[in-house]
CSV table of C-alpha atoms in Angstrom, one decimal:
chain,number,residue,atom,x,y,z
A,1,MET,CA,311.0,-114.3,-3.3
A,2,ALA,CA,308.3,-112.1,-1.8
A,3,LYS,CA,306.4,-109.8,-4.2
A,4,LYS,CA,307.3,-106.1,-3.7
A,5,VAL,CA,304.3,-103.7,-3.2
A,6,ALA,CA,304.4,-99.9,-3.3
A,7,VAL,CA,302.1,-98.3,-0.8
A,8,ILE,CA,301.4,-94.7,-1.6
A,9,GLY,CA,300.4,-92.7,1.5
A,10,ALA,CA,301.0,-93.5,5.2
A,11,GLY,CA,297.6,-92.5,6.5
A,12,VAL,CA,295.0,-94.9,8.0
A,13,SER,CA,294.6,-96.7,4.7
A,14,GLY,CA,298.3,-96.9,4.1
A,15,ILE,CA,299.0,-98.3,7.6
A,16,SER,CA,296.3,-100.9,7.1
A,17,SER,CA,297.7,-101.8,3.7
A,18,ILE,CA,301.2,-102.3,5.1
A,19,LYS,CA,299.9,-104.7,7.8
A,20,CYS,CA,297.9,-106.7,5.3
A,21,CYS,CA,301.0,-107.0,3.0
A,22,VAL,CA,303.0,-108.3,5.9
A,23,ASP,CA,300.2,-110.7,6.8
A,24,GLU,CA,300.4,-112.1,3.3
A,25,ASP,CA,304.2,-112.3,3.2
A,26,LEU,CA,304.5,-109.5,0.7
A,27,GLU,CA,307.2,-106.9,0.9
A,28,PRO,CA,305.7,-103.4,1.3
A,29,THR,CA,307.5,-100.1,0.7
A,30,CYS,CA,305.5,-97.0,1.8
A,31,PHE,CA,305.9,-93.6,0.3
A,32,GLU,CA,304.6,-90.5,2.3
A,33,ARG,CA,305.1,-86.9,1.2
A,34,SER,CA,304.8,-85.5,4.8
A,35,ASP,CA,306.9,-86.2,7.9
A,36,ASP,CA,304.0,-86.7,10.4
A,37,ILE,CA,304.9,-90.3,11.3
A,38,GLY,CA,308.3,-91.9,11.9
A,39,GLY,CA,309.5,-95.4,11.4
A,40,LEU,CA,310.7,-97.5,8.4
A,41,TRP,CA,308.7,-95.7,5.8
A,42,LYS,CA,310.2,-93.4,3.2
A,43,PHE,CA,308.9,-90.0,4.3
A,44,THR,CA,309.1,-86.6,2.8
A,45,THR,CA,309.0,-88.5,-0.5
A,46,THR,CA,306.9,-87.4,-3.5
A,47,VAL,CA,305.7,-89.9,-5.9
A,48,CYS,CA,306.3,-88.5,-9.4
A,49,SER,CA,305.0,-91.2,-11.6
A,50,ILE,CA,303.6,-94.7,-11.6
A,51,THR,CA,303.6,-96.3,-15.1
A,52,LYS,CA,303.1,-99.8,-16.4
A,53,ARG,CA,306.3,-101.6,-17.5
A,54,PRO,CA,306.6,-102.7,-21.1
A,55,ASP,CA,305.9,-106.3,-20.2
A,56,PHE,CA,302.9,-105.4,-17.9
A,57,SER,CA,300.5,-107.8,-19.7
A,58,GLU,CA,302.8,-110.7,-18.6
A,59,THR,CA,304.2,-109.5,-15.3
A,60,GLY,CA,301.8,-106.9,-14.0
A,61,GLN,CA,304.7,-104.8,-12.8
A,62,TRP,CA,305.0,-101.1,-12.4
A,63,ASP,CA,307.8,-98.5,-12.6
A,64,VAL,CA,307.5,-96.1,-9.7
A,65,VAL,CA,309.5,-92.8,-9.8
A,66,THR,CA,309.9,-90.9,-6.6
A,67,GLU,CA,311.7,-87.7,-5.5
A,68,THR,CA,313.4,-87.1,-2.1
A,69,GLU,CA,315.2,-83.9,-1.4
A,70,GLY,CA,315.5,-83.1,-5.1
A,71,LYS,CA,316.9,-86.5,-6.0
A,72,GLN,CA,314.8,-88.9,-8.2
A,73,ASN,CA,314.8,-92.7,-7.7
A,74,ARG,CA,313.2,-95.4,-9.9
A,75,ALA,CA,312.1,-98.8,-8.6
A,76,VAL,CA,310.1,-101.7,-10.0
A,77,PHE,CA,307.2,-103.1,-8.0
A,78,ASP,CA,305.0,-106.2,-8.5
A,79,ALA,CA,301.9,-104.3,-7.3
A,80,VAL,CA,300.8,-100.8,-6.1
A,81,MET,CA,298.3,-99.8,-3.4
A,82,VAL,CA,297.2,-96.1,-3.7
A,83,CYS,CA,296.1,-94.9,-0.3
A,84,THR,CA,295.8,-91.2,-0.8
A,85,GLY,CA,292.1,-91.1,0.0
A,86,HIS,CA,289.4,-88.5,-0.6
A,87,PHE,CA,291.0,-85.6,1.2
A,88,LEU,CA,293.9,-84.7,-1.1
A,89,ASN,CA,293.2,-81.3,-2.7
A,90,PRO,CA,291.2,-78.6,-1.0
A,91,HIS,CA,288.1,-77.5,-2.9
A,92,LEU,CA,287.9,-73.7,-2.7
A,93,PRO,CA,285.0,-72.5,-5.1
A,94,LEU,CA,285.7,-68.8,-4.9
A,95,GLU,CA,284.2,-68.2,-8.3
A,96,ALA,CA,280.8,-69.3,-7.0
A,97,PHE,CA,280.7,-66.3,-4.6
A,98,PRO,CA,280.4,-62.9,-6.4
A,99,GLY,CA,282.4,-60.2,-4.7
A,100,ILE,CA,284.7,-62.5,-2.7
A,101,HIS,CA,287.8,-60.9,-4.2
A,102,LYS,CA,286.7,-57.5,-2.8
A,103,PHE,CA,286.4,-58.9,0.7
A,104,LYS,CA,289.2,-57.4,2.9
A,105,GLY,CA,289.0,-60.0,5.7
A,106,GLN,CA,290.9,-63.3,6.0
A,107,ILE,CA,289.9,-66.2,3.7
A,108,LEU,CA,290.9,-69.8,4.3
A,109,HIS,CA,290.0,-73.4,3.7
A,110,SER,CA,289.3,-75.7,6.6
A,111,GLN,CA,292.5,-77.6,5.7
A,112,GLU,CA,294.4,-74.5,6.9
A,113,TYR,CA,292.5,-74.3,10.2
A,114,LYS,CA,294.3,-75.9,13.1
A,115,ILE,CA,293.5,-74.3,16.4
A,116,PRO,CA,291.0,-71.6,17.6
A,117,GLU,CA,293.8,-69.3,19.0
A,118,GLY,CA,294.1,-66.2,16.8
A,119,PHE,CA,290.4,-66.0,16.2
A,120,GLN,CA,289.4,-64.5,19.6
A,121,GLY,CA,286.8,-61.7,19.5
A,122,LYS,CA,286.3,-62.0,15.7
A,123,ARG,CA,283.1,-62.4,13.7
A,124,ILE,CA,283.6,-65.5,11.6
A,125,LEU,CA,281.5,-66.9,8.7
A,126,VAL,CA,281.8,-70.7,8.2
A,127,ILE,CA,280.6,-71.8,4.7
A,128,GLY,CA,279.4,-75.4,4.5
A,129,LEU,CA,277.7,-77.6,7.0
A,130,GLY,CA,279.3,-81.0,6.9
A,131,ASN,CA,281.1,-82.7,9.8
A,132,THR,CA,284.0,-80.4,9.4
A,133,GLY,CA,281.9,-77.2,9.2
A,134,GLY,CA,280.0,-78.2,12.3
A,135,ASP,CA,283.1,-79.0,14.3
A,136,ILE,CA,284.9,-75.8,13.4
A,137,ALA,CA,281.9,-73.7,14.1
A,138,VAL,CA,281.5,-75.2,17.6
A,139,GLU,CA,285.1,-74.9,18.5
A,140,LEU,CA,285.3,-71.3,17.4
A,141,SER,CA,282.1,-70.4,19.1
A,142,ARG,CA,284.0,-70.6,22.5
A,143,THR,CA,286.4,-67.8,21.6
A,144,ALA,CA,284.9,-65.8,18.7
A,145,ALA,CA,282.6,-62.8,19.1
A,146,GLN,CA,280.1,-64.5,16.8
A,147,VAL,CA,280.1,-67.5,14.4
A,148,LEU,CA,277.8,-67.5,11.4
A,149,LEU,CA,277.2,-70.9,9.8
A,150,SER,CA,276.0,-70.9,6.2
A,151,THR,CA,274.3,-73.9,4.6
A,152,ARG,CA,272.6,-74.5,1.3
A,153,THR,CA,270.8,-77.7,2.1
A,154,GLY,CA,270.5,-78.0,5.9
A,155,THR,CA,271.4,-81.3,7.6
A,156,TRP,CA,270.2,-83.9,10.2
A,157,VAL,CA,272.3,-83.8,13.3
A,158,LEU,CA,273.2,-87.0,15.0
A,159,GLY,CA,274.7,-87.4,18.5
A,160,ARG,CA,277.6,-89.7,19.3
A,161,SER,CA,275.5,-91.4,21.9
A,162,ALA,CA,272.2,-93.1,21.2
A,163,ASP,CA,269.3,-94.2,23.5
A,164,TRP,CA,270.5,-95.0,27.1
A,165,GLY,CA,273.8,-93.3,26.3
A,166,TYR,CA,275.2,-96.2,24.2
A,167,PRO,CA,277.6,-95.4,21.3
A,168,PHE,CA,275.6,-94.5,18.3
A,169,ASN,CA,277.4,-96.8,15.8
A,170,MET,CA,277.0,-99.8,18.1
A,171,MET,CA,273.3,-99.2,18.4
A,172,VAL,CA,272.5,-98.5,14.7
A,173,ILE,CA,274.9,-100.6,12.6
A,174,ARG,CA,273.3,-104.0,13.1
A,175,ARG,CA,272.5,-106.8,10.7
A,176,TYR,CA,268.8,-107.1,11.7
A,177,TYR,CA,268.4,-103.4,11.1
A,178,SER,CA,269.9,-103.9,7.6
A,179,PHE,CA,267.4,-106.8,7.1
A,180,ILE,CA,264.5,-104.6,8.1
A,181,ALA,CA,265.6,-101.9,5.7
A,182,GLN,CA,265.4,-104.4,2.9
A,183,VAL,CA,261.8,-105.4,3.7
A,184,LEU,CA,260.1,-102.1,4.8
A,185,PRO,CA,259.5,-99.2,2.3
A,186,SER,CA,262.2,-96.5,2.4
A,187,ARG,CA,259.5,-93.8,2.8
A,188,PHE,CA,258.2,-95.4,5.9
A,189,LEU,CA,261.7,-95.8,7.4
A,190,ASN,CA,262.6,-92.2,6.6
A,191,TRP,CA,259.4,-91.0,8.3
A,192,ILE,CA,260.3,-92.9,11.4
A,193,GLN,CA,263.9,-91.7,11.4
A,194,GLU,CA,262.8,-88.0,10.9
A,195,ARG,CA,260.4,-88.3,13.8
A,196,LYS,CA,263.1,-89.7,16.0
A,197,LEU,CA,265.7,-87.0,15.1
A,198,ASN,CA,263.2,-84.2,15.6
A,199,LYS,CA,262.3,-85.6,19.0
A,200,ARG,CA,265.8,-84.7,20.2
A,201,PHE,CA,265.3,-81.1,18.8
A,202,ASN,CA,263.2,-79.7,16.1
A,203,HIS,CA,265.5,-79.1,13.2
A,204,GLU,CA,263.2,-76.6,11.5
A,205,ASP,CA,263.2,-74.4,14.6
A,206,TYR,CA,267.0,-74.5,14.7
A,207,GLY,CA,267.3,-73.5,11.0
A,208,LEU,CA,268.8,-77.0,10.1
A,209,SER,CA,265.9,-78.7,8.2
A,210,ILE,CA,266.6,-80.1,4.8
A,211,THR,CA,265.8,-77.8,1.9
A,212,LYS,CA,262.9,-79.1,-0.1
A,213,GLY,CA,264.1,-81.2,-3.1
A,214,LYS,CA,267.6,-81.7,-1.6
A,215,THR,CA,269.0,-85.1,-0.7
A,216,ALA,CA,269.1,-85.7,3.1
A,217,LYS,CA,272.5,-85.6,4.7
A,218,PHE,CA,273.7,-86.3,8.2
A,219,ILE,CA,276.4,-85.0,10.5
A,220,VAL,CA,277.6,-86.1,13.9
A,221,ASN,CA,277.8,-83.2,16.4
A,222,ASP,CA,276.8,-83.2,20.1
A,223,GLU,CA,277.3,-79.5,20.7
A,224,LEU,CA,275.9,-77.7,17.7
A,225,PRO,CA,272.3,-77.6,18.9
A,226,ASN,CA,273.3,-76.1,22.2
A,227,CYS,CA,275.5,-73.5,20.6
A,228,ILE,CA,272.6,-72.5,18.3
A,229,LEU,CA,270.3,-72.4,21.3
A,230,CYS,CA,272.7,-70.2,23.3
A,231,GLY,CA,273.2,-67.9,20.3
A,232,THR,CA,277.0,-68.4,19.9
A,233,ILE,CA,276.3,-69.9,16.5
A,234,THR,CA,273.8,-68.4,14.0
A,235,VAL,CA,272.6,-70.5,11.1
A,236,LYS,CA,272.3,-68.7,7.8
A,237,THR,CA,271.2,-69.5,4.3
A,238,SER,CA,273.6,-69.5,1.3
A,239,VAL,CA,275.8,-66.5,0.6
A,240,MET,CA,274.6,-64.6,-2.4
A,241,GLU,CA,277.5,-62.1,-2.6
A,242,PHE,CA,280.3,-60.5,-0.6
A,243,THR,CA,281.2,-56.8,-0.1
A,244,GLU,CA,284.5,-55.5,1.4
A,245,THR,CA,283.4,-56.2,5.0
A,246,SER,CA,280.0,-58.0,4.8
A,247,ALA,CA,278.1,-61.0,3.4
A,248,VAL,CA,274.7,-60.8,1.7
A,249,PHE,CA,272.6,-64.0,2.1
A,250,GLU,CA,269.9,-65.4,-0.2
A,251,ASP,CA,267.1,-64.5,2.2
A,252,GLY,CA,268.1,-60.8,1.9
A,253,THR,CA,269.8,-60.5,5.3
A,254,VAL,CA,273.2,-58.8,5.6
A,255,GLU,CA,275.9,-59.6,8.2
A,256,GLU,CA,278.3,-56.7,8.6
A,257,ASN,CA,281.9,-56.5,9.9
A,258,ILE,CA,282.9,-60.1,9.1
A,259,ASP,CA,286.6,-60.7,9.9
A,260,VAL,CA,287.1,-64.2,8.7
A,261,VAL,CA,285.6,-66.5,6.1
A,262,ILE,CA,286.3,-70.3,6.4
A,263,PHE,CA,285.3,-72.5,3.6
A,264,THR,CA,284.5,-76.1,4.7
A,265,THR,CA,283.7,-77.0,1.1
A,266,GLY,CA,285.4,-80.3,1.0
A,267,TYR,CA,288.1,-81.7,-1.2
A,268,THR,CA,288.8,-83.1,-4.7
A,269,PHE,CA,290.8,-86.2,-5.3
A,270,SER,CA,293.2,-86.9,-8.2
A,271,PHE,CA,296.0,-89.2,-9.2
A,272,PRO,CA,298.6,-86.9,-10.7
A,273,PHE,CA,301.2,-89.7,-10.8
A,274,PHE,CA,299.2,-91.9,-13.3
A,275,GLU,CA,299.2,-91.6,-17.1
A,276,GLU,CA,296.1,-91.2,-19.1
A,277,PRO,CA,293.6,-92.9,-19.5
A,278,LEU,CA,294.3,-94.5,-16.1
A,279,LYS,CA,294.4,-91.1,-14.4
A,280,SER,CA,290.9,-90.1,-15.5
A,281,LEU,CA,289.4,-93.5,-15.1
A,282,CYS,CA,290.4,-93.9,-11.4
A,283,THR,CA,288.5,-90.7,-10.5
A,284,LYS,CA,285.2,-92.4,-11.7
A,285,LYS,CA,284.1,-94.8,-9.1
A,286,ILE,CA,281.9,-96.6,-11.6
A,287,PHE,CA,285.1,-97.8,-13.3
A,288,LEU,CA,286.5,-99.2,-10.0
A,289,TYR,CA,285.5,-102.8,-9.3
A,290,LYS,CA,284.0,-102.7,-5.9
A,291,ASN,CA,285.6,-99.3,-5.4
A,292,VAL,CA,289.1,-100.9,-5.4
A,293,PHE,CA,290.4,-102.3,-8.8
A,294,PRO,CA,290.5,-100.2,-12.0
A,295,LEU,CA,288.6,-102.0,-14.7
A,296,ASN,CA,290.9,-101.3,-17.7
A,297,LEU,CA,293.9,-103.3,-16.5
A,298,GLU,CA,294.6,-106.7,-17.9
A,299,ARG,CA,296.5,-107.6,-14.7
A,300,ALA,CA,294.9,-106.7,-11.3
A,301,THR,CA,298.1,-105.4,-9.6
A,302,LEU,CA,296.8,-101.9,-8.8
A,303,ALA,CA,294.4,-101.2,-5.9
A,304,ILE,CA,292.8,-98.0,-4.8
A,305,ILE,CA,292.3,-98.2,-1.0
A,306,GLY,CA,290.1,-95.9,1.0
A,307,LEU,CA,288.4,-94.0,-1.9
A,308,LEU,CA,284.8,-94.5,-0.7
A,309,SER,CA,282.1,-92.9,1.4
A,310,LEU,CA,280.5,-95.3,3.9
A,311,LYS,CA,277.7,-95.2,6.4
A,312,GLY,CA,280.0,-96.5,9.0
A,313,SER,CA,283.7,-96.8,10.0
A,314,ILE,CA,286.0,-96.1,7.1
A,315,LEU,CA,288.9,-97.7,9.0
A,316,SER,CA,287.4,-101.2,9.1
A,317,ALA,CA,286.4,-100.9,5.4
A,318,THR,CA,289.9,-99.9,4.3
A,319,GLU,CA,291.4,-102.8,6.2
A,320,LEU,CA,289.0,-105.2,4.5
A,321,GLN,CA,289.8,-103.7,1.1
A,322,ALA,CA,293.5,-104.2,1.8
A,323,ARG,CA,293.0,-107.8,2.9
A,324,TRP,CA,291.2,-108.5,-0.3
A,325,ALA,CA,293.7,-106.6,-2.5
A,326,THR,CA,296.8,-108.4,-1.1
A,327,ARG,CA,295.2,-111.8,-1.7
A,328,VAL,CA,294.3,-110.8,-5.3
A,329,PHE,CA,298.0,-109.8,-5.8
A,330,LYS,CA,299.0,-113.2,-4.6
A,331,GLY,CA,296.5,-114.9,-6.9
A,332,LEU,CA,294.5,-116.4,-4.0
A,333,CYS,CA,291.4,-114.4,-5.0
A,334,LYS,CA,290.2,-113.8,-8.5
A,335,ILE,CA,288.2,-111.0,-10.1
A,336,PRO,CA,286.2,-111.1,-13.4
A,337,PRO,CA,287.9,-110.4,-16.7
A,338,SER,CA,288.6,-106.7,-17.3
A,339,GLN,CA,286.9,-106.7,-20.7
A,340,LYS,CA,283.7,-107.9,-19.2
A,341,LEU,CA,283.8,-105.4,-16.3
A,342,MET,CA,284.6,-102.5,-18.6
A,343,MET,CA,281.8,-103.3,-21.0
A,344,GLU,CA,279.3,-103.4,-18.1
A,345,ALA,CA,280.5,-100.2,-16.6
A,346,THR,CA,280.5,-98.4,-19.9
A,347,GLU,CA,276.9,-99.5,-20.5
A,348,LYS,CA,275.9,-98.3,-17.0
A,349,GLU,CA,277.6,-95.0,-17.6
A,350,GLN,CA,275.6,-94.5,-20.8
A,351,LEU,CA,272.3,-95.3,-19.0
A,352,ILE,CA,273.2,-92.7,-16.3
A,353,LYS,CA,273.9,-90.0,-18.9
A,354,ARG,CA,270.5,-90.7,-20.5
A,355,GLY,CA,268.7,-90.5,-17.2
A,356,VAL,CA,267.5,-94.1,-17.4
A,357,ILE,CA,269.1,-95.0,-14.0
A,358,LYS,CA,270.2,-92.9,-11.1
A,359,ASP,CA,273.9,-92.2,-10.5
A,360,THR,CA,274.5,-93.6,-7.0
A,361,ASN,CA,278.3,-93.3,-7.1
A,362,LYS,CA,278.3,-90.2,-5.0
A,363,ASP,CA,276.0,-91.7,-2.3
A,364,LYS,CA,277.3,-93.2,0.8
A,365,LEU,CA,277.4,-96.9,0.7
A,366,ASP,CA,275.6,-99.1,3.2
A,367,TYR,CA,278.2,-100.3,5.7
A,368,ILE,CA,277.1,-103.9,6.2
A,369,ALA,CA,276.3,-104.5,2.6
A,370,TYR,CA,279.7,-103.3,1.4
A,371,MET,CA,281.6,-105.1,4.1
A,372,ASP,CA,279.8,-108.3,3.4
A,373,ASP,CA,280.4,-107.9,-0.3
A,374,ILE,CA,284.2,-107.6,0.1
A,375,ALA,CA,284.3,-110.3,2.8
A,376,ALA,CA,282.5,-112.7,0.4
A,377,CYS,CA,285.3,-112.1,-2.1
A,378,ILE,CA,287.9,-113.0,0.6
A,379,GLY,CA,285.9,-115.9,2.1
A,380,THR,CA,285.4,-114.2,5.5
A,381,LYS,CA,281.7,-113.4,5.4
A,382,PRO,CA,280.0,-115.1,8.4
A,383,SER,CA,277.0,-117.4,7.6
A,384,ILE,CA,274.2,-116.6,10.0
A,385,PRO,CA,272.1,-119.8,9.5
A,386,LEU,CA,275.2,-121.9,9.8
A,387,LEU,CA,276.4,-120.0,12.8
A,388,PHE,CA,273.0,-120.5,14.5
A,389,LEU,CA,273.3,-124.2,14.1
A,390,LYS,CA,276.8,-124.4,15.4
A,391,ASP,CA,276.9,-121.6,18.0
A,392,PRO,CA,273.5,-120.0,18.8
A,393,ARG,CA,274.8,-117.5,21.4
A,394,LEU,CA,277.4,-116.1,18.9
A,395,ALA,CA,274.8,-116.1,16.1
A,396,TRP,CA,272.5,-113.9,18.3
A,397,GLU,CA,275.3,-111.4,18.9
A,398,VAL,CA,276.3,-111.3,15.3
A,399,PHE,CA,272.8,-110.8,13.9
A,400,PHE,CA,271.2,-108.6,16.6
A,401,GLY,CA,274.3,-107.0,18.1
A,402,PRO,CA,276.7,-104.4,16.6
A,403,CYS,CA,278.3,-105.3,13.3
A,404,THR,CA,281.9,-104.9,14.5
A,405,PRO,CA,285.0,-105.9,12.4
A,406,TYR,CA,285.5,-108.9,14.6
A,407,GLN,CA,282.8,-110.6,12.6
A,408,TYR,CA,285.1,-110.8,9.6
A,409,ARG,CA,287.7,-112.6,11.6
A,410,LEU,CA,285.5,-115.6,12.6
A,411,VAL,CA,286.1,-117.7,9.5
A,412,GLY,CA,288.3,-117.9,6.4
A,413,PRO,CA,291.7,-116.3,5.7
A,414,GLY,CA,292.9,-114.2,8.6
A,415,LYS,CA,290.7,-116.0,11.1
A,416,TRP,CA,291.4,-115.0,14.7
A,417,ASP,CA,290.8,-117.4,17.5
A,418,GLY,CA,289.9,-114.5,19.8
A,419,ALA,CA,287.1,-113.1,17.5
A,420,ARG,CA,284.3,-115.0,19.2
A,421,LYS,CA,285.3,-113.8,22.7
A,422,ALA,CA,285.7,-110.3,21.4
A,423,ILE,CA,282.2,-110.2,20.0
A,424,LEU,CA,280.6,-111.7,23.1
A,425,THR,CA,282.4,-109.3,25.4
A,426,GLN,CA,282.2,-106.1,23.3
A,427,TRP,CA,279.5,-104.5,25.4
A,428,ASP,CA,281.3,-105.2,28.7
A,429,ARG,CA,284.5,-103.7,27.3
A,430,THR,CA,282.7,-100.7,25.9
A,431,LEU,CA,281.0,-99.9,29.2
A,432,LYS,CA,283.8,-100.9,31.7
A,433,PRO,CA,285.6,-97.5,31.4
A,434,LEU,CA,282.4,-95.7,32.4
A,435,LYS,CA,281.9,-97.7,35.6
A,436,THR,CA,284.1,-95.6,37.9
A,437,ARG,CA,281.4,-95.2,40.5
A,438,ILE,CA,279.5,-98.3,41.6
A,439,VAL,CA,276.4,-97.8,43.8
A,440,PRO,CA,276.1,-100.8,46.1
A,441,ASP,CA,272.7,-102.5,46.3
A,442,SER,CA,271.1,-100.3,43.7
A,443,SER,CA,267.8,-101.7,42.5
A,444,LYS,CA,267.5,-102.3,38.8
A,445,PRO,CA,264.6,-103.2,36.7
A,446,ALA,CA,264.8,-106.2,34.5
A,447,SER,CA,267.6,-105.6,32.0
A,448,MET,CA,267.2,-105.7,28.3
A,449,SER,CA,269.5,-108.6,28.2
A,450,HIS,CA,267.0,-110.6,30.3
A,451,TYR,CA,264.3,-110.0,27.8
A,452,LEU,CA,266.6,-110.8,24.9
A,453,LYS,CA,267.6,-114.1,26.5
A,454,ALA,CA,264.0,-115.0,27.1
A,455,TRP,CA,262.8,-114.2,23.6
A,456,GLY,CA,266.1,-114.5,21.7
A,457,ALA,CA,265.8,-118.0,20.4
A,458,PRO,CA,262.2,-117.6,18.9
A,459,VAL,CA,263.0,-114.3,17.4
A,460,LEU,CA,266.3,-115.4,16.0
A,461,LEU,CA,264.7,-118.5,14.5
A,462,ALA,CA,262.0,-116.5,12.8
A,463,SER,CA,264.6,-114.1,11.5
A,464,LEU,CA,266.7,-116.8,10.1
A,465,LEU,CA,263.7,-118.3,8.3
A,466,LEU,CA,263.1,-115.0,6.7
A,467,ILE,CA,266.7,-114.6,5.7
A,468,CYS,CA,266.6,-118.0,4.0
A,469,LYS,CA,263.6,-116.9,1.8
A,470,SER,CA,264.3,-115.9,-1.7
A,471,SER,CA,265.0,-112.3,-2.8
A,472,LEU,CA,261.7,-112.6,-4.8
A,473,PHE,CA,259.8,-112.9,-1.5
A,474,LEU,CA,261.5,-109.8,-0.1
A,475,LYS,CA,260.6,-107.9,-3.2
A,476,LEU,CA,256.9,-108.9,-3.1
A,477,VAL,CA,256.7,-108.0,0.6
A,478,ARG,CA,258.4,-104.6,0.0
A,479,ASP,CA,256.1,-103.8,-2.9
A,480,LYS,CA,253.0,-104.7,-1.0
A,481,LEU,CA,254.0,-102.7,2.0
A,482,GLN,CA,254.9,-99.8,-0.2
A,483,ASP,CA,251.4,-99.8,-1.8
A,484,ARG,CA,249.7,-100.0,1.5
A,485,MET,CA,251.8,-97.5,3.4
A,486,SER,CA,252.0,-94.8,0.8
A,487,PRO,CA,248.4,-93.5,1.1
A,488,TYR,CA,248.6,-93.7,4.9
A,489,LEU,CA,251.8,-91.7,4.9
A,490,VAL,CA,250.5,-89.1,2.5
A,491,SER,CA,247.5,-88.6,4.7
A,492,LEU,CA,249.8,-88.2,7.7
A,493,TRP,CA,251.9,-85.6,5.9
A,494,ARG,CA,248.8,-83.7,4.8
A,495,GLY,CA,247.3,-83.9,8.3
């Protein structure tokens, strides 16, 4: 008899989890409180509680209580996948803005914003410059009288297309870049990155440079620099206080006659259907094994899917998490004992509180490192040296090309026979929709692929030799480069 799995949430993480359950011959039931998607799921259903059954230590089963149209139902499940994600409860920090309750204009959170209609001709203040803040400001700038964009820290602005117009993610998220990042000093890499980003436009001139002492952050927005240049968006510092119709900023400037304030201040996540201490523990990523399994459970039958920040596609990461979780549910993959994991996490938490080590749980995770980590647990991580010996052409694309999810379908459970072809043709398929006008007999210089083919084998071999070196070697090289580069970089900054 197939194990029954409760999937909480029918967003992107929930849909991936359902598919992975089916792939592993599990029986999923998905609960979704909204009615945005139709199908076989139980929509407009609120999950009231998820509690361990009395015999949990032996069975790992859960009691799930739901409510639909005022009627409660109880069901027993062998496992639970929580797919509610980061964006559950809007964070609206009104208490941090003196005078906001005096303000007579409209106040809303970005979750309430849907379309620009209704904001025509108004003066709008957008607070917060993340991806959402940038997108809303740009969209409103086309119809509003003026858009003011307030930021505490500034941000680096990335475009969706990289050099030569290729998709940014496909150009940047590559294994050999990840390898270089392990060898070269981070200060040197940051210096190169900042020079490249400022080459597109000088962030300081546009009021977007990172505030000194603040952690660098990045957003993706193609239109924001143009809107600032045209004057339809004005970048401002933090808001110090509000009056009935205006906002006073930290630099002493005042903007009058503001009609609307939109807070793009993010979200908080919670698990109201859990009991303590599980409810509190799941909100601390340090107590989630590889950001998926709570550490305090004697049976690994609860998985938190999609609760992570990643420097790459969240969709492919949640699918890989779900593939791993479903195999753990079936007993095909093992995780370390909960007592050991809890002890290690508690010790780490104490070190963080004492300031001995840095708390990195709020930082975005490296995409390739995290994906490889989960894939290794499943048995689907590709071996570059082995791949080079068996299939050099594919090895070249896997190491030097974009790290697309196909790579985790080459070997192991869930292997797909079409993965090799998909990897080798991904550039052709990406560019084909753009080739709507072909110029006959157009002369082209030698393509990059020509040079890659000529030098590919020697470069790949050298890279593989470096990869096979020990981690001690990498550490020694990094330390030496750090020592040599630091004085040089300091002199550059001072100059």
